[in-house]
PDB file of C-alpha atoms and ligand atoms in Angstrom:
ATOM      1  CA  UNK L   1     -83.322  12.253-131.360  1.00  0.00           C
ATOM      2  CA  UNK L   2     -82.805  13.209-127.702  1.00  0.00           C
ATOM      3  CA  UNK L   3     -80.313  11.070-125.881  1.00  0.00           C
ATOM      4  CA  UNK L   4     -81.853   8.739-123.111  1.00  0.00           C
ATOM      5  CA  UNK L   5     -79.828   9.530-119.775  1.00  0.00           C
ATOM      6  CA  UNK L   6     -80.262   6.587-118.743  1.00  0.00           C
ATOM      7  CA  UNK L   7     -78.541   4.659-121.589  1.00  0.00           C
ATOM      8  CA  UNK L   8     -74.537   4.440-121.077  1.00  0.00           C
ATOM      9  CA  UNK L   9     -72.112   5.603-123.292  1.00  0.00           C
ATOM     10  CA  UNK L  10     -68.830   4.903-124.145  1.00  0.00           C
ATOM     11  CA  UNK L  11     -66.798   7.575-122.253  1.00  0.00           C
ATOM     12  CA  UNK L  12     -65.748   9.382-125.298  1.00  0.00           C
ATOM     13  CA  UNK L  13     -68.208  11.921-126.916  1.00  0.00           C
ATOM     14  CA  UNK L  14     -70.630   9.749-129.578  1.00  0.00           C
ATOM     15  CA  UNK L  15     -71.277  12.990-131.400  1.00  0.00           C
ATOM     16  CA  UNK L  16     -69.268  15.968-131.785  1.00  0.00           C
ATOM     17  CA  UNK L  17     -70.498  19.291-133.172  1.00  0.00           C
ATOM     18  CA  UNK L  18     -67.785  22.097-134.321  1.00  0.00           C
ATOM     19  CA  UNK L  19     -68.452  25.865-135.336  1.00  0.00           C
ATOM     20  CA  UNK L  20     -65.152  25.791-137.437  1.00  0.00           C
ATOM     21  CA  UNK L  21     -64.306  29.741-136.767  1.00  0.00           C
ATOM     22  CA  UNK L  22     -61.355  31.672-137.545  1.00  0.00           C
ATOM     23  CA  UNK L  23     -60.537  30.971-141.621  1.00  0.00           C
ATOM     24  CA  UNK L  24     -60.779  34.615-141.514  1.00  0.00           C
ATOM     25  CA  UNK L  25     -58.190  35.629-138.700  1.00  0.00           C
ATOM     26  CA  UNK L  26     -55.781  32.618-140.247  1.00  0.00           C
ATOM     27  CA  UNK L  27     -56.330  34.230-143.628  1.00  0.00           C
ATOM     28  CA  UNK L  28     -55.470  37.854-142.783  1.00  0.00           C
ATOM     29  CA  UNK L  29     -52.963  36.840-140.393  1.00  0.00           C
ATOM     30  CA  UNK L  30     -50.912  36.062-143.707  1.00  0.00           C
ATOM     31  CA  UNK L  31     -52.004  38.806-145.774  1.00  0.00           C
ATOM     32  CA  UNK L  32     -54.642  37.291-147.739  1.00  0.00           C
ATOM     33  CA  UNK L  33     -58.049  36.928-148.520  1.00  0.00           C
ATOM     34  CA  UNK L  34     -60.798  35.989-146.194  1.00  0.00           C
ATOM     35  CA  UNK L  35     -61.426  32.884-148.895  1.00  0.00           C
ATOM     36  CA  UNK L  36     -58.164  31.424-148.673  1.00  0.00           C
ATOM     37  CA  UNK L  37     -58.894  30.679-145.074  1.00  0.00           C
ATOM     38  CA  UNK L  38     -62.273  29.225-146.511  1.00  0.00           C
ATOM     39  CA  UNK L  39     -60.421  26.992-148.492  1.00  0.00           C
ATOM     40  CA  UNK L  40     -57.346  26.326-146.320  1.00  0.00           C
ATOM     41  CA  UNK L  41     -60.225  25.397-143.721  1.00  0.00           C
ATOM     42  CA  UNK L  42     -62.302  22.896-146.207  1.00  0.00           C
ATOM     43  CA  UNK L  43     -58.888  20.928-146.356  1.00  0.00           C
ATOM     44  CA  UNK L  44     -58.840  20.170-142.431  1.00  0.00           C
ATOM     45  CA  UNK L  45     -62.899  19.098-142.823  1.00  0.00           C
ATOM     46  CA  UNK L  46     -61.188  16.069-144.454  1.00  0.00           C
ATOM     47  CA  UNK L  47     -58.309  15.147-141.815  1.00  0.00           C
ATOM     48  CA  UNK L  48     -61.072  15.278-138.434  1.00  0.00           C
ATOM     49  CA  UNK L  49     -63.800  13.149-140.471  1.00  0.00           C
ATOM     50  CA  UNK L  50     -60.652  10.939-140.900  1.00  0.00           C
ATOM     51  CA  UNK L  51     -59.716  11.177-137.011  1.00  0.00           C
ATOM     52  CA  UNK L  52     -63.811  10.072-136.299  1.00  0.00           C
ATOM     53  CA  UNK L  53     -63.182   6.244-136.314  1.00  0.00           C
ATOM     54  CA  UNK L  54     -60.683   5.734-133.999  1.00  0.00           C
ATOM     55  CA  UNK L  55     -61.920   8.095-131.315  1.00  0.00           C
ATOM     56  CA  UNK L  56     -65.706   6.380-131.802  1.00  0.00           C
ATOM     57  CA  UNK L  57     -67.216   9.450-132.676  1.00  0.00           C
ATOM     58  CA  UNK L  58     -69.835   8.070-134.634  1.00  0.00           C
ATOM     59  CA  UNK L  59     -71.904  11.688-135.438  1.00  0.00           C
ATOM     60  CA  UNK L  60     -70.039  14.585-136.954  1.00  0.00           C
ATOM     61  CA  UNK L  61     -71.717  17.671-137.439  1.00  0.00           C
ATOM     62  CA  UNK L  62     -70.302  20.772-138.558  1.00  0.00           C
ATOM     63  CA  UNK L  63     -71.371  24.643-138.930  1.00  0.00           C
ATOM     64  CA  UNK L  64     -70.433  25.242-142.530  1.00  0.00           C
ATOM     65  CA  UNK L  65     -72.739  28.400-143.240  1.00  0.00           C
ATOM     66  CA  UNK L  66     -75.030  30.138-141.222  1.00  0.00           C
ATOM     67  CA  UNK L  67     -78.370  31.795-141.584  1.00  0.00           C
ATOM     68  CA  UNK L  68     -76.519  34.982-140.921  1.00  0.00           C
ATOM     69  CA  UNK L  69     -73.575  34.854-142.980  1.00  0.00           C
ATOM     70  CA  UNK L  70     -75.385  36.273-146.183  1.00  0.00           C
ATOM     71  CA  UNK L  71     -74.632  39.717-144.557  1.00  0.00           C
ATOM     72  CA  UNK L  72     -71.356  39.296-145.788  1.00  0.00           C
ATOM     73  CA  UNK L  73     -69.854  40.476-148.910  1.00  0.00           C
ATOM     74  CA  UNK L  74     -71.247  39.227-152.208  1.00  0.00           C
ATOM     75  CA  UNK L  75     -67.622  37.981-152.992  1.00  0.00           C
ATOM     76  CA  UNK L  76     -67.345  36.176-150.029  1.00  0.00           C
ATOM     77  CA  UNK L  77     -70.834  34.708-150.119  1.00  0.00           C
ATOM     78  CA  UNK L  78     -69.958  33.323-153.855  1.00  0.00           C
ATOM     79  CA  UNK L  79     -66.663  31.943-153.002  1.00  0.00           C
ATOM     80  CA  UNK L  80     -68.428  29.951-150.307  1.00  0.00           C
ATOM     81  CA  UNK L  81     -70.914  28.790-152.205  1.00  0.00           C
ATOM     82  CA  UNK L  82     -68.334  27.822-155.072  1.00  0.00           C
ATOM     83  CA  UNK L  83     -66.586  26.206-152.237  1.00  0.00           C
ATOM     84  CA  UNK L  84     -69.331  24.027-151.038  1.00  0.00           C
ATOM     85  CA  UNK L  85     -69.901  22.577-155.044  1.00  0.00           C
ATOM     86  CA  UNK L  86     -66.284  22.567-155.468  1.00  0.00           C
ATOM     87  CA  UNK L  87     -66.047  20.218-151.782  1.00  0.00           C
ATOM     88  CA  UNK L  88     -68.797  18.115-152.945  1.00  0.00           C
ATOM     89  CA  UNK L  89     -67.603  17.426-156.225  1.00  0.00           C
ATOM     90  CA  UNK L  90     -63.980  16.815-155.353  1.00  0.00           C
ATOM     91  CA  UNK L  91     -64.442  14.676-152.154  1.00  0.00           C
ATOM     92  CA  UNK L  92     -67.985  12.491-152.792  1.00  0.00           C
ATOM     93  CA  UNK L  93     -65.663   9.223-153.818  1.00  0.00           C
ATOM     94  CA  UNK L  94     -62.907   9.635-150.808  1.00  0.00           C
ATOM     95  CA  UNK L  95     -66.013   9.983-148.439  1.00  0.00           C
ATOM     96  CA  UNK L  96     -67.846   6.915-149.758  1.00  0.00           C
ATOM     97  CA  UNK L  97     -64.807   5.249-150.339  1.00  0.00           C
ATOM     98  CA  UNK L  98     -64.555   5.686-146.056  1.00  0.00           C
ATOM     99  CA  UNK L  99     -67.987   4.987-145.197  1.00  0.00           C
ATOM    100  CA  UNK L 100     -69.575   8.270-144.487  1.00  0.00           C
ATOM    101  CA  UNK L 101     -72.967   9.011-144.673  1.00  0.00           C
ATOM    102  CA  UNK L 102     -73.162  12.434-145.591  1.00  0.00           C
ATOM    103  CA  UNK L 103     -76.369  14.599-144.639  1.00  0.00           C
ATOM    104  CA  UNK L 104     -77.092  18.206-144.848  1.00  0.00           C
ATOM    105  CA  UNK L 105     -79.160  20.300-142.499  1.00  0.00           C
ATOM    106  CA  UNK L 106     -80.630  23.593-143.032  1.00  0.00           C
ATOM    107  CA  UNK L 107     -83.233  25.843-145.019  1.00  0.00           C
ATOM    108  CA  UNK L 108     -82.007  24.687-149.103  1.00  0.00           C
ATOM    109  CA  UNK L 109     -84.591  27.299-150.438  1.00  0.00           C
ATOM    110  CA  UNK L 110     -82.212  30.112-150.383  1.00  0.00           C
ATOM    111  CA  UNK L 111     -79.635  27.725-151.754  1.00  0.00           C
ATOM    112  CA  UNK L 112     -79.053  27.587-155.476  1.00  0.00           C
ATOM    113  CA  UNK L 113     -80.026  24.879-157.784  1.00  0.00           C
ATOM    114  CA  UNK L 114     -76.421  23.407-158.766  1.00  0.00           C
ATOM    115  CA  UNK L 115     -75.652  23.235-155.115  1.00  0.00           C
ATOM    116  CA  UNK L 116     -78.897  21.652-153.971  1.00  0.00           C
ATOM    117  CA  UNK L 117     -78.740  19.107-156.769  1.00  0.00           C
ATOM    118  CA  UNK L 118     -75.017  18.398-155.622  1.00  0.00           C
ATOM    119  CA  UNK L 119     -76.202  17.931-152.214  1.00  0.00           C
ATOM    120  CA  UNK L 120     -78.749  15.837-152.714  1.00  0.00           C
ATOM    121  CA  UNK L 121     -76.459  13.388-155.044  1.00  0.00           C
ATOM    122  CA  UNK L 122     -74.242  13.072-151.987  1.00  0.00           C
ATOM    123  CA  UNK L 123     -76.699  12.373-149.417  1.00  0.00           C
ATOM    124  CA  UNK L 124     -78.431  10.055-152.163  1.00  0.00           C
ATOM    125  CA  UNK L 125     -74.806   8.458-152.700  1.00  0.00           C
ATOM    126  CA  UNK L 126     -73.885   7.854-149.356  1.00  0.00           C
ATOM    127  CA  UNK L 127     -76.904   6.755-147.839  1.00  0.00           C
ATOM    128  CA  UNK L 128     -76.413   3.354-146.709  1.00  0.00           C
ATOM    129  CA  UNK L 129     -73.052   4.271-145.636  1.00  0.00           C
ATOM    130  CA  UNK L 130     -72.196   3.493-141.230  1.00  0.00           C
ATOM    131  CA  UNK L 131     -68.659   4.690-140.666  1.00  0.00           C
ATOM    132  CA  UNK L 132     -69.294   8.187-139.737  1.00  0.00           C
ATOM    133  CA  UNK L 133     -72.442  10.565-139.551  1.00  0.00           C
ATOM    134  CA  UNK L 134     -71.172  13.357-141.480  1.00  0.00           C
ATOM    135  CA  UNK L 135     -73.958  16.300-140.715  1.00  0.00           C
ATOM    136  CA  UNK L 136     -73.499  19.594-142.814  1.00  0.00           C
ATOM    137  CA  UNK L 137     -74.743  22.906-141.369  1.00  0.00           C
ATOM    138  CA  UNK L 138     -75.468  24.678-144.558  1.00  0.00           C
ATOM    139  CA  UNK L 139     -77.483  28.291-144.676  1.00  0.00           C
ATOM    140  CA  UNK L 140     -78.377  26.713-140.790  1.00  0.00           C
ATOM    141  CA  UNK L 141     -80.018  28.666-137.933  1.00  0.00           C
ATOM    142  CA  UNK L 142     -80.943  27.282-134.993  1.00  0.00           C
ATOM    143  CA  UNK L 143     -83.950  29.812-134.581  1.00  0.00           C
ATOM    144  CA  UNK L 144     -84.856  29.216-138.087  1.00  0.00           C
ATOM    145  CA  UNK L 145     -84.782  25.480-137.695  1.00  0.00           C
ATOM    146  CA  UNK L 146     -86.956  25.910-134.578  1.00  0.00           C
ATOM    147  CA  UNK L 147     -89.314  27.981-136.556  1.00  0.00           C
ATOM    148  CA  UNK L 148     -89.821  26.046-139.392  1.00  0.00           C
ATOM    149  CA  UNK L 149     -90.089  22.927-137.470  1.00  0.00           C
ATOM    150  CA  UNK L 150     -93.184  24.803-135.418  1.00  0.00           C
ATOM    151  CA  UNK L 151     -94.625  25.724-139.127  1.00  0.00           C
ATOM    152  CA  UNK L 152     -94.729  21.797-140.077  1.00  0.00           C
ATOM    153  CA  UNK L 153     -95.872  21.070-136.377  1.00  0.00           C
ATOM    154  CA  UNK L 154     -98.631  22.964-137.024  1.00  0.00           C
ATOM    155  CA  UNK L 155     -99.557  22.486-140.299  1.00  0.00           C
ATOM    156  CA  UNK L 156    -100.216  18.638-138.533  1.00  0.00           C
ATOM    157  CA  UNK L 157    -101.829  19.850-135.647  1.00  0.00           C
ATOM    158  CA  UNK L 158    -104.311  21.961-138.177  1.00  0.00           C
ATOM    159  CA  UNK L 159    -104.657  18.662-140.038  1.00  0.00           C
ATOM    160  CA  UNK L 160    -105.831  16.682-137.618  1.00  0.00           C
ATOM    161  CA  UNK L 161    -102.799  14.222-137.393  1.00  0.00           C
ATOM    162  CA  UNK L 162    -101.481  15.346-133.717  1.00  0.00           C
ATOM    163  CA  UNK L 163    -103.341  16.748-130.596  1.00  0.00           C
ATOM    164  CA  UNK L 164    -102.207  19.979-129.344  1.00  0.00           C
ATOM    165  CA  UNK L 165    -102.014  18.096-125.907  1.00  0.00           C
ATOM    166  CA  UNK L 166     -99.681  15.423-127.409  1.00  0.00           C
ATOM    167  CA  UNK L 167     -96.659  18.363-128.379  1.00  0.00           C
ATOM    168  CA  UNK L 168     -93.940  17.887-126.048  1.00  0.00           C
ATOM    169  CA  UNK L 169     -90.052  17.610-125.768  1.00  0.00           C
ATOM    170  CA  UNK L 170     -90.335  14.247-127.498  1.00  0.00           C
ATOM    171  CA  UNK L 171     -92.747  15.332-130.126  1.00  0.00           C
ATOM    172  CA  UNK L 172     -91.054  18.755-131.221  1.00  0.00           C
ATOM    173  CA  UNK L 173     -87.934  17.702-131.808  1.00  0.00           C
ATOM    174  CA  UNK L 174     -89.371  14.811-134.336  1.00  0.00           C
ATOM    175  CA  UNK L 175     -89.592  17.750-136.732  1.00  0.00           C
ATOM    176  CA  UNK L 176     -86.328  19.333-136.395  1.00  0.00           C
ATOM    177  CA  UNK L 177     -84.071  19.091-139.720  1.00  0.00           C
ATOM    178  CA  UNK L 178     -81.364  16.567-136.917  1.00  0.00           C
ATOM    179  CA  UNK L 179     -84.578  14.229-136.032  1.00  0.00           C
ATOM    180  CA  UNK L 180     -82.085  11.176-137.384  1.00  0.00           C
ATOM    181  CA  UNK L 181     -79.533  12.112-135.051  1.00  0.00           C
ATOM    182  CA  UNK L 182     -78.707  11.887-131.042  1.00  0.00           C
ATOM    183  CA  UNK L 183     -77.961  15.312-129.884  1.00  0.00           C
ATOM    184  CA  UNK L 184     -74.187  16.423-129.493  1.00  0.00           C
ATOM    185  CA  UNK L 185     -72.667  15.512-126.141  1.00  0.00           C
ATOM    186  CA  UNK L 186     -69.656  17.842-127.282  1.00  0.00           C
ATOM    187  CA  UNK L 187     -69.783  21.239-128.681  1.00  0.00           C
ATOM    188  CA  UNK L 188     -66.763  22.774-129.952  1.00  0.00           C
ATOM    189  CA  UNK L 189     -66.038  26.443-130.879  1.00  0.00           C
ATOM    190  CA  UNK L 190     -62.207  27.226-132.231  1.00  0.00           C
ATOM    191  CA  UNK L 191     -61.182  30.773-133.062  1.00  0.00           C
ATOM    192  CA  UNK L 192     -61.143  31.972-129.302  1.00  0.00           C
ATOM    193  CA  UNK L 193     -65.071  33.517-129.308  1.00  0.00           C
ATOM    194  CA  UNK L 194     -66.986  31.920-126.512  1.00  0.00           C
ATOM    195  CA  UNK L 195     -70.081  31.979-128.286  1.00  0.00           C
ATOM    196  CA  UNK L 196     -72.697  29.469-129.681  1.00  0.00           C
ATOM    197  CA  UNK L 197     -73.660  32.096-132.667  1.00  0.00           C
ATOM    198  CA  UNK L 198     -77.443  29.805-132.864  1.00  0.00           C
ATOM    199  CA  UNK L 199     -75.791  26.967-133.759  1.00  0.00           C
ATOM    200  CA  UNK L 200     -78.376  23.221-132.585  1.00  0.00           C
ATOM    201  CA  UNK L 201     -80.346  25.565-129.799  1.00  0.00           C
ATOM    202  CA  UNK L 202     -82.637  22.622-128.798  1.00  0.00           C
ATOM    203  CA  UNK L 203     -80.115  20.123-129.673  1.00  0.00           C
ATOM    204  CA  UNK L 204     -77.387  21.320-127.300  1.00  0.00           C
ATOM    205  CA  UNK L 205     -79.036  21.960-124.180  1.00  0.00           C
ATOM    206  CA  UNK L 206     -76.866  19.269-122.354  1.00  0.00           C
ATOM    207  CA  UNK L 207     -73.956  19.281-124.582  1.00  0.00           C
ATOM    208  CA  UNK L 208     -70.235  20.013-122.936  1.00  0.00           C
ATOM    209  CA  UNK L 209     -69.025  22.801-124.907  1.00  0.00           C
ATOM    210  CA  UNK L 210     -64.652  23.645-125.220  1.00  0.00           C
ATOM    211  CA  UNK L 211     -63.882  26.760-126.480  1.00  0.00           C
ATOM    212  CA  UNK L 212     -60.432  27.025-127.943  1.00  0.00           C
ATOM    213  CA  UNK L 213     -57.834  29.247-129.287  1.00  0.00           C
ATOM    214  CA  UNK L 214     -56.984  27.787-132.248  1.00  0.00           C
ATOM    215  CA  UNK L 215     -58.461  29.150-135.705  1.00  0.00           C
ATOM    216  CA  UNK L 216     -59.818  26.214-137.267  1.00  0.00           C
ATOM    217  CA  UNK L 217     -57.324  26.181-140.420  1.00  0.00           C
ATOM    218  CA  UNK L 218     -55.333  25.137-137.506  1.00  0.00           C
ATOM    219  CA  UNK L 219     -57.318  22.481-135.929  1.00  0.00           C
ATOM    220  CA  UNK L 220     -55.917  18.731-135.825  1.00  0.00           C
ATOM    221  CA  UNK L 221     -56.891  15.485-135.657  1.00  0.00           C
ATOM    222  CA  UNK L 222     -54.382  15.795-132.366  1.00  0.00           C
ATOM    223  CA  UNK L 223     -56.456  18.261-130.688  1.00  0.00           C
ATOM    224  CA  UNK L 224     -60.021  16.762-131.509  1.00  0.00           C
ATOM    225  CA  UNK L 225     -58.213  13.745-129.839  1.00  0.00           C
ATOM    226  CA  UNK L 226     -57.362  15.690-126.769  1.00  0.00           C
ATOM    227  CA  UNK L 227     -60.668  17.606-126.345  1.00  0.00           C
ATOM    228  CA  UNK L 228     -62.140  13.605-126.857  1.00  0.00           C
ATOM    229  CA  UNK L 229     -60.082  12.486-124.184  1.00  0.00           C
ATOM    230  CA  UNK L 230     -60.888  15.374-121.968  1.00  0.00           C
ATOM    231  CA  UNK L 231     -64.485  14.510-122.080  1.00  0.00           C
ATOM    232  CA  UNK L 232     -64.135  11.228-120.991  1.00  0.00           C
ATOM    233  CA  UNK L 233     -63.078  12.479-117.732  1.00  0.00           C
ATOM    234  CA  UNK L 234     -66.132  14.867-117.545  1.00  0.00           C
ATOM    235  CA  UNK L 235     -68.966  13.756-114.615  1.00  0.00           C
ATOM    236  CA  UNK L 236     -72.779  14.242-116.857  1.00  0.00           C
ATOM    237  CA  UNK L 237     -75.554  14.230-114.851  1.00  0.00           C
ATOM    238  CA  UNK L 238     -78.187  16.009-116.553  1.00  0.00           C
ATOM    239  CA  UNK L 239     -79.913  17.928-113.570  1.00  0.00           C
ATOM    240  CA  UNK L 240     -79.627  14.712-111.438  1.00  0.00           C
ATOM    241  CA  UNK L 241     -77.363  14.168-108.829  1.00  0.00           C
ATOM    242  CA  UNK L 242     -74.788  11.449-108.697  1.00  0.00           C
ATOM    243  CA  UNK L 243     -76.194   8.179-106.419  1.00  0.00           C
TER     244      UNK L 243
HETATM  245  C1  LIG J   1     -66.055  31.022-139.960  1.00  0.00           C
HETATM  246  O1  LIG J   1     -64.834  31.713-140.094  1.00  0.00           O
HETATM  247  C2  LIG J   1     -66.214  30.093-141.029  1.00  0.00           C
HETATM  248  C3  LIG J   1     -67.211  30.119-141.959  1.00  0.00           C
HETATM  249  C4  LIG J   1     -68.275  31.136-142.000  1.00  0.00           C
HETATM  250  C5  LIG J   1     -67.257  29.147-143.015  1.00  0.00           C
HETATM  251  C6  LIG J   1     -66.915  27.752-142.627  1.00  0.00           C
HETATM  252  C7  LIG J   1     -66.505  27.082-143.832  1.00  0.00           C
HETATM  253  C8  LIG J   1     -65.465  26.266-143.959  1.00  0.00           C
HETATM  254  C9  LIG J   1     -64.578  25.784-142.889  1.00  0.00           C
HETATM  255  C10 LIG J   1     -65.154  25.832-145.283  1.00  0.00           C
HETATM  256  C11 LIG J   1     -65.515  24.566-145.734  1.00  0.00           C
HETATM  257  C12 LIG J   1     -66.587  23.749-145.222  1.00  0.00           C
HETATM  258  C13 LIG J   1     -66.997  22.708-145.945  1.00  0.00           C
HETATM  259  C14 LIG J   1     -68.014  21.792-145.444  1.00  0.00           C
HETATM  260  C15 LIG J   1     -66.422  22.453-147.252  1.00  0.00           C
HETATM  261  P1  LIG J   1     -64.876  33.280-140.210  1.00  0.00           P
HETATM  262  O2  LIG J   1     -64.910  33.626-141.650  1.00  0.00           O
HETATM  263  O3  LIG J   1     -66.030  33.833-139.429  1.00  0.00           O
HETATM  264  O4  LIG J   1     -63.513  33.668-139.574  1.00  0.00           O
HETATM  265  P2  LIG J   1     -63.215  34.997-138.764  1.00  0.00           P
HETATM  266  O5  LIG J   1     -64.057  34.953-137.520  1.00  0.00           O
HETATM  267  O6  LIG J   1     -61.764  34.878-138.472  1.00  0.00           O
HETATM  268  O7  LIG J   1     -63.536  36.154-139.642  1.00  0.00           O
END
């Protein structure tokens, strides 16, 4: 759902996107594994949903696994995974219990049964919830998304049920896996790396984006607050000039 530039908006960002990077760094930084950062790094997932309310950031989405990351080790690709069931088992009734919708984004067909049933028991379970738009990037690409999105586009155009001549920015983005959501107006990346790693391509093309320092076992409800904050005093204009 592309934002209208014309609508105002409170002067905080509505929806904030994180690549949570740097579990890794944090974890060898104190001589362990790579998946105790994993896991140190699911705890602070809980403490910025928390943070959400009171800074009106109404849309949460976060990079939890990306196309790419099945390159790395098959230990480290299990633990995640065991991660993932283990966070939706052990925090569905504290994020109901807050109000948060919960969805997930991403290709599930490279997912594995347990986990997909788990998912879709959360999303099913927390579907009429308002509080805060929890969005999960899991197994996510942003040129995968585009692609299969142009493979269901097409499949429709083939059918009959759009005119070539009627694709455009407004159409396209109808069959992204975000369609529900507005884009992010804030993009942030912790762990230092100045990067967007294909994280919401189409989504993000007027996003602000803050790099920062801090590996994301790290990150606080503090700092979201200040990065927040720090938007507010940023001047948007979207290509136009100010009147
Ligand atoms: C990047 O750090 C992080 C990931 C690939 C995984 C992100 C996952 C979590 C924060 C865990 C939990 C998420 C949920 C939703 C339960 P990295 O491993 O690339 O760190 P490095 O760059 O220091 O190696």
């Amino acid at each position: 759902m592309p934002r209208d530039p014309d609508t105002p908006i409170h002067c905080g960002p509505r929806h904030v996107a994180i690549i949570m990077d740097g579990n890794g760094r944090w974890a060898q930084a104190r001589g362990r594994p790579r998946l105790y950062g994993h896991h140190a790094g699911a705890r602070r997932v809980r403490e910025v949903v928390e943070a959400c309310p009171g800074l009106g950031v109404k849309y949460l989405t976060i990079f939890a696994f990306l196309t790419e990351n099945w390159k790395r080790t098959q230990v480290e690709v299990a633990g995640l995974m065991s991660l993932f069931r283990r966070y939706i088992i052990k925090e569905t009734r504290a994020l109901a219990e807050r109000g948060v919708r919960v969805r997930f984004i991403g290709d599930r067909l490279r997912l594995d049964a347990k986990l997909i049933d788990l998912m879709d028991q959360l999303e099913e379970h927390t579907k009429t919830n308002d509080s805060v738009h929890l969005t999960i990037a899991l197994n996510y690409g942003g040129r995968d998304e585009v692609a299969r999105a142009t493979r269901r586009l097409a499949q429709d155009v083939a059918a009959g049920k759009l005119a070539p001549l009627d694709v455009d920015e407004q159409t396209l983005p109808r069959y992204l896996d975000t369609h529900v959501l507005p884009d992010p107006d804030l993009v942030i990346r912790t762990s230092g790396e100045a990067r967007i790693s294909n994280f919401l391509l189409w989504q993000s093309a007027y996003s602000e984006y803050e790099f920062i320092d801090t590996l994301w076992p790290d990150f606080t409800a503090a700092e979201l607050a200040r990065l927040c904050h720090s938007f507010g005093a940023r001047d948007r204009r979207y290509g136009a000039v100010r009147a």
